[in-house]
CSV table of C-alpha atoms and ligand atoms in Angstrom, one decimal:
chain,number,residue,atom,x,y,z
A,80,UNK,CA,-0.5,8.0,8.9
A,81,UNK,CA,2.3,7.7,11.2
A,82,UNK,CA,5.3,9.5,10.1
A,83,UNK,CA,9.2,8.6,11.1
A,84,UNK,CA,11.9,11.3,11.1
A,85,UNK,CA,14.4,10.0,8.2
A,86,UNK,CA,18.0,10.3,9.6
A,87,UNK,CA,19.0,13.6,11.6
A,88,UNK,CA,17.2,15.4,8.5
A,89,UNK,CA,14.1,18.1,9.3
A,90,UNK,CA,12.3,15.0,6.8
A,91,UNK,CA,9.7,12.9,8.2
A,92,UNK,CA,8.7,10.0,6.5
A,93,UNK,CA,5.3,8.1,5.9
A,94,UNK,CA,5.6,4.5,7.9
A,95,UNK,CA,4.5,3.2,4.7
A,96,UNK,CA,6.4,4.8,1.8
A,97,UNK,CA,5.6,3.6,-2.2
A,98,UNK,CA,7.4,1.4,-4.1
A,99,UNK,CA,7.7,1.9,-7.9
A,100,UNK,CA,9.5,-0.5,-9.7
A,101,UNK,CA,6.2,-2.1,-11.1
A,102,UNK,CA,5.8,1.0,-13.4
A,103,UNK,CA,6.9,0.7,-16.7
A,104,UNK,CA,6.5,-2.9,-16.7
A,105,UNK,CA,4.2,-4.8,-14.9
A,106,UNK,CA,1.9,-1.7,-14.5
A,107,UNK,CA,0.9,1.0,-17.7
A,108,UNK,CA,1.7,4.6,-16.6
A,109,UNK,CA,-2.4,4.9,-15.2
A,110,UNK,CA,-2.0,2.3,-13.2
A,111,UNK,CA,0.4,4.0,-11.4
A,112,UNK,CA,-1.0,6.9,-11.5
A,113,UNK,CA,-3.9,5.1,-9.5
A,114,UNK,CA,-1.5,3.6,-7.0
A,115,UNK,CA,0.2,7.6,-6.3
A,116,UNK,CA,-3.5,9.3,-6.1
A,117,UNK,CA,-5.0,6.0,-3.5
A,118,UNK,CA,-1.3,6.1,-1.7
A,119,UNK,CA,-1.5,9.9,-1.4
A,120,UNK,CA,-5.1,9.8,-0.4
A,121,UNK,CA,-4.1,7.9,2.3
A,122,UNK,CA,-1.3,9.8,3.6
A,123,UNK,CA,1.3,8.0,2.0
A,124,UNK,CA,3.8,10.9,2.0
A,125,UNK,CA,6.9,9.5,0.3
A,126,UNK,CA,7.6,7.4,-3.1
A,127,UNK,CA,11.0,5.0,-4.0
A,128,UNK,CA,12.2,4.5,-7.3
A,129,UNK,CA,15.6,4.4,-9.0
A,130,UNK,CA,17.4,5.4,-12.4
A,131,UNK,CA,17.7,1.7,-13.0
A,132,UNK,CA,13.6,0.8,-12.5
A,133,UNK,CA,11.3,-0.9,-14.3
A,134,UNK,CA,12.2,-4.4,-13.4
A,135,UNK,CA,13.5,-6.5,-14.6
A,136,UNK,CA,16.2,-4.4,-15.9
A,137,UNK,CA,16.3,-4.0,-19.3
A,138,UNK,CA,17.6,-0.8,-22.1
A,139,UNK,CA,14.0,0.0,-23.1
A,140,UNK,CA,12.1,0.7,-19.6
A,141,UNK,CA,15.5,2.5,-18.2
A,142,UNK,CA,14.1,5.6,-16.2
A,143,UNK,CA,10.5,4.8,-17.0
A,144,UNK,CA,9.4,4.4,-13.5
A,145,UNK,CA,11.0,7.7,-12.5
A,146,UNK,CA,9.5,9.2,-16.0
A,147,UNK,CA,6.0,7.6,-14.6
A,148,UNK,CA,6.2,9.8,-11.4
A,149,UNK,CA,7.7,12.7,-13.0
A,150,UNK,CA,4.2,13.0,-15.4
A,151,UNK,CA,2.2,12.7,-12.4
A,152,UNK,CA,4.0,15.2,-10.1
A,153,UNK,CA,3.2,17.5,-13.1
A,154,UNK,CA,-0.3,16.2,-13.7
A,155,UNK,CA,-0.9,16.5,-10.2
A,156,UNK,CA,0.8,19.7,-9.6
A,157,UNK,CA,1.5,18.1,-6.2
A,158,UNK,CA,5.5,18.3,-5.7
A,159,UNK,CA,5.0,19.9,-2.4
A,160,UNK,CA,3.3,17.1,-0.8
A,161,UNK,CA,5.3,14.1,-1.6
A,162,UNK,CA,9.1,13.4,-1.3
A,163,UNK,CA,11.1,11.5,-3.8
A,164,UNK,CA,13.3,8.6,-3.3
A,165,UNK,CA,15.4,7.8,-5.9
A,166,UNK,CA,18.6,6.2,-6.5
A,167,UNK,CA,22.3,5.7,-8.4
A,168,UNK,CA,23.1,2.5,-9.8
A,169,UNK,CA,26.7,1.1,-8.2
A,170,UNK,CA,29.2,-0.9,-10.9
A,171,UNK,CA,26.4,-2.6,-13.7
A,172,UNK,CA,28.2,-4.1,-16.2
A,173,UNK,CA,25.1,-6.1,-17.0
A,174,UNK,CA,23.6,-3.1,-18.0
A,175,UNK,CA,25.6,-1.7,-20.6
A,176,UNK,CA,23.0,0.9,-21.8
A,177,UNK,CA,23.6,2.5,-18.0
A,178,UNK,CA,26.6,4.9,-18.7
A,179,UNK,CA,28.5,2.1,-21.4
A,180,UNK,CA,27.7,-0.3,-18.3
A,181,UNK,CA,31.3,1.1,-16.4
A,182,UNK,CA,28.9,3.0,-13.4
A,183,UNK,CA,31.4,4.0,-10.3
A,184,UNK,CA,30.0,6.3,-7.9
A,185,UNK,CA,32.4,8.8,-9.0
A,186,UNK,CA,32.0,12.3,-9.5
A,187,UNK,CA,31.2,12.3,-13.0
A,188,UNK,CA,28.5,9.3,-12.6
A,189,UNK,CA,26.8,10.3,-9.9
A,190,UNK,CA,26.3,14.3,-11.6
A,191,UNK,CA,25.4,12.5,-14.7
A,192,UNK,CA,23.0,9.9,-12.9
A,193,UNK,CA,21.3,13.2,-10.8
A,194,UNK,CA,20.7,15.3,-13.6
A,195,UNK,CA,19.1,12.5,-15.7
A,196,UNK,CA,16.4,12.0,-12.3
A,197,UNK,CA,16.1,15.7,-12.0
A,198,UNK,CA,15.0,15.4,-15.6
A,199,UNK,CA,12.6,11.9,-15.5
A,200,UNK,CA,11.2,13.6,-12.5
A,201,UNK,CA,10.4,17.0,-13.5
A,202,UNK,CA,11.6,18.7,-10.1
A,203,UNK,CA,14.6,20.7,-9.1
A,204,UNK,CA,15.4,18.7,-5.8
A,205,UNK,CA,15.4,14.9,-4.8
A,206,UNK,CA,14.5,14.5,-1.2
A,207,UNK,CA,16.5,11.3,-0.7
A,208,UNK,CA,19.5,10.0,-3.3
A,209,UNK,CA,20.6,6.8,-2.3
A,210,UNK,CA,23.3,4.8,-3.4
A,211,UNK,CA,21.6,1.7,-5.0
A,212,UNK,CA,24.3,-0.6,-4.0
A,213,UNK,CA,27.9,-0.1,-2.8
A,214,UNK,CA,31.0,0.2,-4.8
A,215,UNK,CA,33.0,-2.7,-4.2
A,216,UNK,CA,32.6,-6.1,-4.7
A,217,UNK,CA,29.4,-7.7,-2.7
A,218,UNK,CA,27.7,-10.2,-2.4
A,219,UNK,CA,24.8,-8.1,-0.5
A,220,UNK,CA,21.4,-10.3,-3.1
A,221,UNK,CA,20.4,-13.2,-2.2
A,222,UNK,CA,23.7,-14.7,0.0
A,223,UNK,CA,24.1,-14.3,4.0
A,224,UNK,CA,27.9,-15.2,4.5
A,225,UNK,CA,30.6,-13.3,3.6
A,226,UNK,CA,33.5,-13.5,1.0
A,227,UNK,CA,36.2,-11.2,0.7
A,228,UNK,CA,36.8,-10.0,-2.6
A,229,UNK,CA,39.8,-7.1,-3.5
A,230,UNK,CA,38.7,-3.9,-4.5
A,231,UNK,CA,39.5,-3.4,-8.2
A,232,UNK,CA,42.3,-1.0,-8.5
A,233,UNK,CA,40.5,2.2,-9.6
A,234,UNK,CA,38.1,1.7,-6.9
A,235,UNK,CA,36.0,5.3,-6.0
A,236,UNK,CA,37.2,6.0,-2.4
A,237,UNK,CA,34.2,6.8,-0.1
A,238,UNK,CA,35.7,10.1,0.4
A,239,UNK,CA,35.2,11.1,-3.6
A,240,UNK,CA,31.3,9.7,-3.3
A,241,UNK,CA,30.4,11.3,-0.1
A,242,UNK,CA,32.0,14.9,-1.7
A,243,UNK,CA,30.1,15.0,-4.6
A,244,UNK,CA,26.8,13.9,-2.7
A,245,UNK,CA,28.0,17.1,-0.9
A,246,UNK,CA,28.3,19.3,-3.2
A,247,UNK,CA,25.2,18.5,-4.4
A,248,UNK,CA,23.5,18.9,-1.2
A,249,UNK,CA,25.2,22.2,-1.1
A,250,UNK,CA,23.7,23.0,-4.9
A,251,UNK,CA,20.2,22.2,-3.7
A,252,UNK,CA,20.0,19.2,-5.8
A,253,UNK,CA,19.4,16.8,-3.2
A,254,UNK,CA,18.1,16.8,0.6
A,255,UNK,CA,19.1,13.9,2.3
A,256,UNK,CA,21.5,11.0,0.9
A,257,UNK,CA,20.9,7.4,2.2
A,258,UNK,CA,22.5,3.8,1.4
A,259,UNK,CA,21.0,0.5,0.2
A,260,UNK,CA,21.9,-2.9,0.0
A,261,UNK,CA,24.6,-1.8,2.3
A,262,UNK,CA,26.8,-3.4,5.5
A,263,UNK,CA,27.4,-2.4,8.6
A,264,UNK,CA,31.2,-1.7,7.6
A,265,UNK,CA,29.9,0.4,4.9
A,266,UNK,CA,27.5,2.0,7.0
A,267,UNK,CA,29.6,3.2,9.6
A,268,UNK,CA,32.9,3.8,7.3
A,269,UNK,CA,29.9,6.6,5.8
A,270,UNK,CA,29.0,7.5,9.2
A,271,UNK,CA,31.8,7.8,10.2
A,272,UNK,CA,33.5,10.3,7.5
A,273,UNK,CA,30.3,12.2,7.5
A,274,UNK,CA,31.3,12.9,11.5
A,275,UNK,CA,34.5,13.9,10.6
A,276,UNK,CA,33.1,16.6,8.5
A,277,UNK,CA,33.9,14.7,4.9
A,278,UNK,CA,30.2,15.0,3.4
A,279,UNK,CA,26.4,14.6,4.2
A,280,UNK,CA,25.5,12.0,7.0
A,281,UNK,CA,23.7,9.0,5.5
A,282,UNK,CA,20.2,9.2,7.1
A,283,UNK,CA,18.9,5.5,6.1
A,284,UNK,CA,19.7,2.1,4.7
A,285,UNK,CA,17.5,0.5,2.0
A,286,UNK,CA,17.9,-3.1,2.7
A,287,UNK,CA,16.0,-6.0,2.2
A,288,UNK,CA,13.9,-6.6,5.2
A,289,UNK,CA,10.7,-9.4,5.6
A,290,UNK,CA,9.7,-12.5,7.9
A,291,UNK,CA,11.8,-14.3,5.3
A,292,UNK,CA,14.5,-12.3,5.7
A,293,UNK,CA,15.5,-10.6,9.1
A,294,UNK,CA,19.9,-10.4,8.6
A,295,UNK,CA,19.2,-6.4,8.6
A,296,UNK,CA,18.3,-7.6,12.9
A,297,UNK,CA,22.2,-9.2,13.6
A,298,UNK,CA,24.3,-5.8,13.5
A,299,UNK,CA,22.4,-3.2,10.9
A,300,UNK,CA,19.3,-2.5,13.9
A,301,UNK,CA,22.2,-1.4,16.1
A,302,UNK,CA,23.6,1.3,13.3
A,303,UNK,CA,20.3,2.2,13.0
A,304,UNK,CA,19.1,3.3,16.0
A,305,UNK,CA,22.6,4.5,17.8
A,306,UNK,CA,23.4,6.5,14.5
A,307,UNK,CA,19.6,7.6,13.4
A,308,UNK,CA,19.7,5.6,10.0
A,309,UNK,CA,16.8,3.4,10.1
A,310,UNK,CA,16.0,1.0,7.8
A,311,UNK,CA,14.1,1.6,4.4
A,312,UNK,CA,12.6,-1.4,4.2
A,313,UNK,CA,12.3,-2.8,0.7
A,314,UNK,CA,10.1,-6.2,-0.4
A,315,UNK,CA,8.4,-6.4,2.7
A,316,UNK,CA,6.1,-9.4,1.1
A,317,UNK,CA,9.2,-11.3,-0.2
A,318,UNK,CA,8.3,-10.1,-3.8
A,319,UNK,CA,4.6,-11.0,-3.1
A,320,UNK,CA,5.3,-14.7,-1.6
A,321,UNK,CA,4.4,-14.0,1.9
A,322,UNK,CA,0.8,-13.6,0.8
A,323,UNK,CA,1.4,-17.6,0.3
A,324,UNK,CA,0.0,-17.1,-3.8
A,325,UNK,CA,3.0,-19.5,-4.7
A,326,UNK,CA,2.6,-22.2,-2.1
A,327,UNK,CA,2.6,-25.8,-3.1
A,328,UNK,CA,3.4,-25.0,-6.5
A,329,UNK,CA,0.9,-22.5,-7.5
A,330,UNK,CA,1.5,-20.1,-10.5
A,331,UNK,CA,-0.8,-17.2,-10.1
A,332,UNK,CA,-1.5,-15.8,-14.0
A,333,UNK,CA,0.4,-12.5,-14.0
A,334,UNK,CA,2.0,-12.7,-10.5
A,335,UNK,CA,5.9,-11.3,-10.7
A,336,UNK,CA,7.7,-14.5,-9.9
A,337,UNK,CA,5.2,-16.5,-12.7
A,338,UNK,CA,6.2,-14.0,-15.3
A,339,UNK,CA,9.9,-14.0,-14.1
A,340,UNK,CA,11.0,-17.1,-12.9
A,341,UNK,CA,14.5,-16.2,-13.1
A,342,UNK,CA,14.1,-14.1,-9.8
A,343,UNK,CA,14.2,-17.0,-7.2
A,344,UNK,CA,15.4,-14.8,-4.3
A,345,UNK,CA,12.3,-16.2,-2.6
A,346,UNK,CA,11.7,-19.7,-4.1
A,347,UNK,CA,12.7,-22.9,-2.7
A,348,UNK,CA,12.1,-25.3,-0.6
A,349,UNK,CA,13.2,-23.3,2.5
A,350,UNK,CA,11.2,-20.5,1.4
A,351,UNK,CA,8.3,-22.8,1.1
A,352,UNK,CA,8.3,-24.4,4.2
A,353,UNK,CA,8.4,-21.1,6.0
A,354,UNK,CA,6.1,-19.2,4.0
A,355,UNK,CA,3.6,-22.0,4.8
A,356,UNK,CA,4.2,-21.6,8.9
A,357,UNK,CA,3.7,-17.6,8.7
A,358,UNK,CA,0.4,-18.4,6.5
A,359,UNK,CA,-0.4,-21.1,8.9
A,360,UNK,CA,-0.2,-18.4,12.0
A,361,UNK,CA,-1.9,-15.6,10.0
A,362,UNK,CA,-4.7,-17.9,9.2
A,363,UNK,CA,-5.2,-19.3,12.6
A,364,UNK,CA,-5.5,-15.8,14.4
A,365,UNK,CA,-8.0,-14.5,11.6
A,366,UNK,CA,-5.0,-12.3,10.2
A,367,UNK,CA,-4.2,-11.7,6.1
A,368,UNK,CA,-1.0,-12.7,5.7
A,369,UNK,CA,0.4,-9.8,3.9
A,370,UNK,CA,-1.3,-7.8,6.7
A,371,UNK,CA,0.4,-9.9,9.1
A,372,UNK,CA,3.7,-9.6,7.4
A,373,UNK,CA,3.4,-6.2,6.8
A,374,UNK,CA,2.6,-5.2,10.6
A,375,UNK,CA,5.2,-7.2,11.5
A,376,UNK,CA,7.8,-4.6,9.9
A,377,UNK,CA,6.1,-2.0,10.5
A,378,UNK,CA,6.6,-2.6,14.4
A,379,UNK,CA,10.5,-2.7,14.3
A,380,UNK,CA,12.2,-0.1,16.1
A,381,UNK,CA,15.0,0.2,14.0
A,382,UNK,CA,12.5,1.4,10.7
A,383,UNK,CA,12.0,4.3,9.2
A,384,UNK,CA,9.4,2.8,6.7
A,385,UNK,CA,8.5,0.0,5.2
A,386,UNK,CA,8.5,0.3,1.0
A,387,UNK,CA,5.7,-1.5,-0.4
A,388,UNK,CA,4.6,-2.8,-3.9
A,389,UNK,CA,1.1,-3.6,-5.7
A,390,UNK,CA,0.2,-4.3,-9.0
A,391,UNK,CA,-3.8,-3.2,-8.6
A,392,UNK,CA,-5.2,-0.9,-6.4
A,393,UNK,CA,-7.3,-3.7,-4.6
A,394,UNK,CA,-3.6,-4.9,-3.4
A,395,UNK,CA,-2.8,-1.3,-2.1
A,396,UNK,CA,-6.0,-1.2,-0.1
A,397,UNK,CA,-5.4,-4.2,1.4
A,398,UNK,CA,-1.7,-3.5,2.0
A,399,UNK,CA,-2.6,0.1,3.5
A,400,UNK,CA,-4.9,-1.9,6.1
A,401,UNK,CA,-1.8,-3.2,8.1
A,402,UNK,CA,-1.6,-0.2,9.3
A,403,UNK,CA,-4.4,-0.7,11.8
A,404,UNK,CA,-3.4,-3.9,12.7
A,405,UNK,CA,-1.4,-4.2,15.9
A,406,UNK,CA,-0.1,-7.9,16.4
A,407,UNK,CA,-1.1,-9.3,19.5
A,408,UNK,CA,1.9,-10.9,21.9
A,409,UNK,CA,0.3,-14.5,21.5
A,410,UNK,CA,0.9,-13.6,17.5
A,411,UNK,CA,4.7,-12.2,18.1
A,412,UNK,CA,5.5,-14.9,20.0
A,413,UNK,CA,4.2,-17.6,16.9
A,414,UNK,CA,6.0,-15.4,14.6
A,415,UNK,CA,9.5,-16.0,16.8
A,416,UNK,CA,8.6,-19.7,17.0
A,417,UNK,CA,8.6,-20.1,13.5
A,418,UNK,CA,11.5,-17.6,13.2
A,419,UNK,CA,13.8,-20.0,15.5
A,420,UNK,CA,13.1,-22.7,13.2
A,421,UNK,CA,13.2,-21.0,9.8
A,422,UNK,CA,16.3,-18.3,10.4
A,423,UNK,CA,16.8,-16.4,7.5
A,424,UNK,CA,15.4,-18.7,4.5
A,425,UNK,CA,16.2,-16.4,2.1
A,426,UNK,CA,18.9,-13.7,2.6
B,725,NAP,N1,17.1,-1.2,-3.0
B,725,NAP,C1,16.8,-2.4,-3.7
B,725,NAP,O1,17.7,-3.1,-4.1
B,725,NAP,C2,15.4,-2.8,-3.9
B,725,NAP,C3,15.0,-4.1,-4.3
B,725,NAP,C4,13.7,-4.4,-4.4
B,725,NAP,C5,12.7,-3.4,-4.2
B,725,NAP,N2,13.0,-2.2,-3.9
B,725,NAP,C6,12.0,-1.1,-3.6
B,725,NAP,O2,11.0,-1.7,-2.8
B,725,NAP,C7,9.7,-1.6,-3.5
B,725,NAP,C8,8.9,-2.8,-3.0
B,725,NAP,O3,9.5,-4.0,-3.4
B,725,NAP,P1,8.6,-5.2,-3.7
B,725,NAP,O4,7.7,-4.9,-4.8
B,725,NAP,O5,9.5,-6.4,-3.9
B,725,NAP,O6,7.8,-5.4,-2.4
B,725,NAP,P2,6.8,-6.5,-1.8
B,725,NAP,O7,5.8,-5.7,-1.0
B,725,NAP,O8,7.6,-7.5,-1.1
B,725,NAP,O9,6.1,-7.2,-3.1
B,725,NAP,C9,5.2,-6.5,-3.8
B,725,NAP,C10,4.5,-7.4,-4.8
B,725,NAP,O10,3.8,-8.5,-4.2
B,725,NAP,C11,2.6,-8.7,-4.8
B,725,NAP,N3,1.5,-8.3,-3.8
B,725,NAP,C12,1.5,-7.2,-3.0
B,725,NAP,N4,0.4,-7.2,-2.2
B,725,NAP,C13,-0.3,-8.3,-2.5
B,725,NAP,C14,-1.5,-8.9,-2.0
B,725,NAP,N5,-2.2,-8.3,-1.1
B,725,NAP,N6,-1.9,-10.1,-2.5
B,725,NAP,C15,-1.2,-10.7,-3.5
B,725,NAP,N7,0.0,-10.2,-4.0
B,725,NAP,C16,0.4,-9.1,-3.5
B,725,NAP,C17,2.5,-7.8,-6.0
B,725,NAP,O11,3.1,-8.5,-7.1
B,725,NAP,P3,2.3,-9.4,-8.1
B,725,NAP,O12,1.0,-8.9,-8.3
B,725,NAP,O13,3.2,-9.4,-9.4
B,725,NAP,O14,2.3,-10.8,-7.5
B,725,NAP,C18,3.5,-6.7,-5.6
B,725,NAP,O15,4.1,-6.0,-6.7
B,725,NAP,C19,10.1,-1.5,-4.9
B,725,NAP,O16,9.1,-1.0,-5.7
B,725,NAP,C20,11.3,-0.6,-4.9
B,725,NAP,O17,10.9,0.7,-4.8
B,725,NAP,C21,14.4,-1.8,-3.7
């Protein structure tokens, strides 16, 4: 499989790395396992999880999906051919069994949250921590425009973050540091006191990134390639609806967004109508439409990799099958029609 340097790091990542936040929820711990030996198999060479993962949130599967890959790492005994992805929750009050629900990416949360991965996982090293989202007030799920709100008054500076992610580097803990659901302020401020010598250089942003939702494209593509900090691509499918399962009203039995309506980052009426044109196109060149979708990112310049999700191995396979699929221009140039029309239906 094609593999993308991550950042100015000596890591190259798989074009397709594995998502994991299925595990511990909608997936036992074999069926993961299943998903890590098929993904591996195929050259899959990298996995993402976080503390915070299985989702939906919740106190009970807290650091399953980590504890999931940890057993099979061991299992396995197959550390040395995979790098892990994980990341550090940002503020959660909504999660008051993360750290009494007052997470900062301070000093003493971000040791506490690394050693408790270290642990799930069963290694010595993660090869990418990530900030899971950023410290001050965002509105980076689900909205496009911006609204300034002040910094709380304790705020952690960058600089305080971007030390200890240094000195962790430095204690072999970590490999590579990378940000998610970030901006292009954020990004470069990182950048930008990584340059002046401050800390580790982020190497990638794990943003949102699908033919529903393109925002990374308006200023993030630039960061990414004039700074080498592609894009980790996360819900590539739109949380599965870009395989059109959900169109005109359906409710596949066991499908993410039947069992949990409340995530309706990718339902709607704007959704729908664009879900239904990309189908449409798919369908009328011969094309899957996840396969579509997913070659689609895969093609960007500004990626590093594209994470991807599956609750059955029969998902995977299909999913890994993108990767021979290289969209003809009469198919790019449906997929822009339809983007012109439907710009960013759900951010
Ligand atoms: N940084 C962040 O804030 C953030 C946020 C979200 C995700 N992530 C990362 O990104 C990973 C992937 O996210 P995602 O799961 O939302 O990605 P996705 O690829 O958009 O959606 C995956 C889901 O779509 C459905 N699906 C996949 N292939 C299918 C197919 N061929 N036919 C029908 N349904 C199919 C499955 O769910 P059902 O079977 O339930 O329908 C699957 O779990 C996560 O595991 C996580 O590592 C990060």
């Amino acid at each position: 499989m094609e593999q993308r340097r991550l950042g100015r790091t000596d890591l190259n990542l798989s074009v397709i790395c594995l998502g994991s936040m299925t595990w511990g929820e909608q997936n036992t711990q074999d069926e993961g396992f299943a998903q890590m030996d098929l993904a591996l198999d195929r050259g899959v060479n990298v996995i993402d999880t976080a503390e915070m993962y299985a989702v939906p949130p919740r106190a009970e599967t807290y650091g399953r999906s980590e504890e999931i890959i940890g057993n099979w790492l061991q299992a396995r005994g197959c550390r040395d051919k995979v790098l892990i992805a994980t990341k550090v929750v940002g503020p959660a009050s909504r999660f008051p069994y993360i750290r009494d629900g007052k997470s900062r990416l301070n000093r003493r949360h971000i040791e506490a949250a690394v050693e408790g991965s270290l642990k799930r996982l069963k290694t010595d090293t993660l090869d990418l921590y990530q900030l899971h989202w950023p410290e001050r007030p965002m509105n980076v799920f689900g909205e496009l425009g911006y609204r300034h709100q002040d910094d709380a008054p304790d705020a952690t500076a960058m600089e305080e973050t971007l030390a200890v992610l240094g000195d962790l580097v430095k204690a072999g803990k970590l490999r590579s540091v990378g940000l998610s659901n970030e901006t292009p302020w954020g990004a470069m401020r990182f950048l930008g006191l990584a340059d002046a010598g401050l800390g580790p250089r982020m190497a990638s942003i794990q943003n949102p990134y699908s033919l529903l939702n393109r925002s990374f494209e308006a200023r993030l593509a630039e960061v990414a390639i004039r700074e080498d900090c592609g894009l980790l691509a996360y819900a590539p499918l739109a949380a599965g609806a870009l395989t059109g399962k959900y169109l005109n009203g359906q409710q596949p039995a066991g499908a993410r967004l039947t069992l949990f309506p409340q995530n309706t980052r990718y339902r709607g009426p704007r959704a729908e109508a664009a879900i239904a044109a990309y189908v449409d196109l798919a369908r009328q060149h011969g094309l899957d439409p996840a396969q579509m979708a997913l070659a689609y990112v895969i093609s960007r310049p500004f990626l590093t990799s594209a994470i991807i999700g599956a609750t059955s191995l029969a998902q995977l396979e299909n999913n890994l099958g993108a990767l021979d699929l290289v969209l003809s221009d009469e198919v790019l140039d449906g997929i822009e029609e339809i983007h012109k029309v439907h710009t960013y239906p759900c951010p």
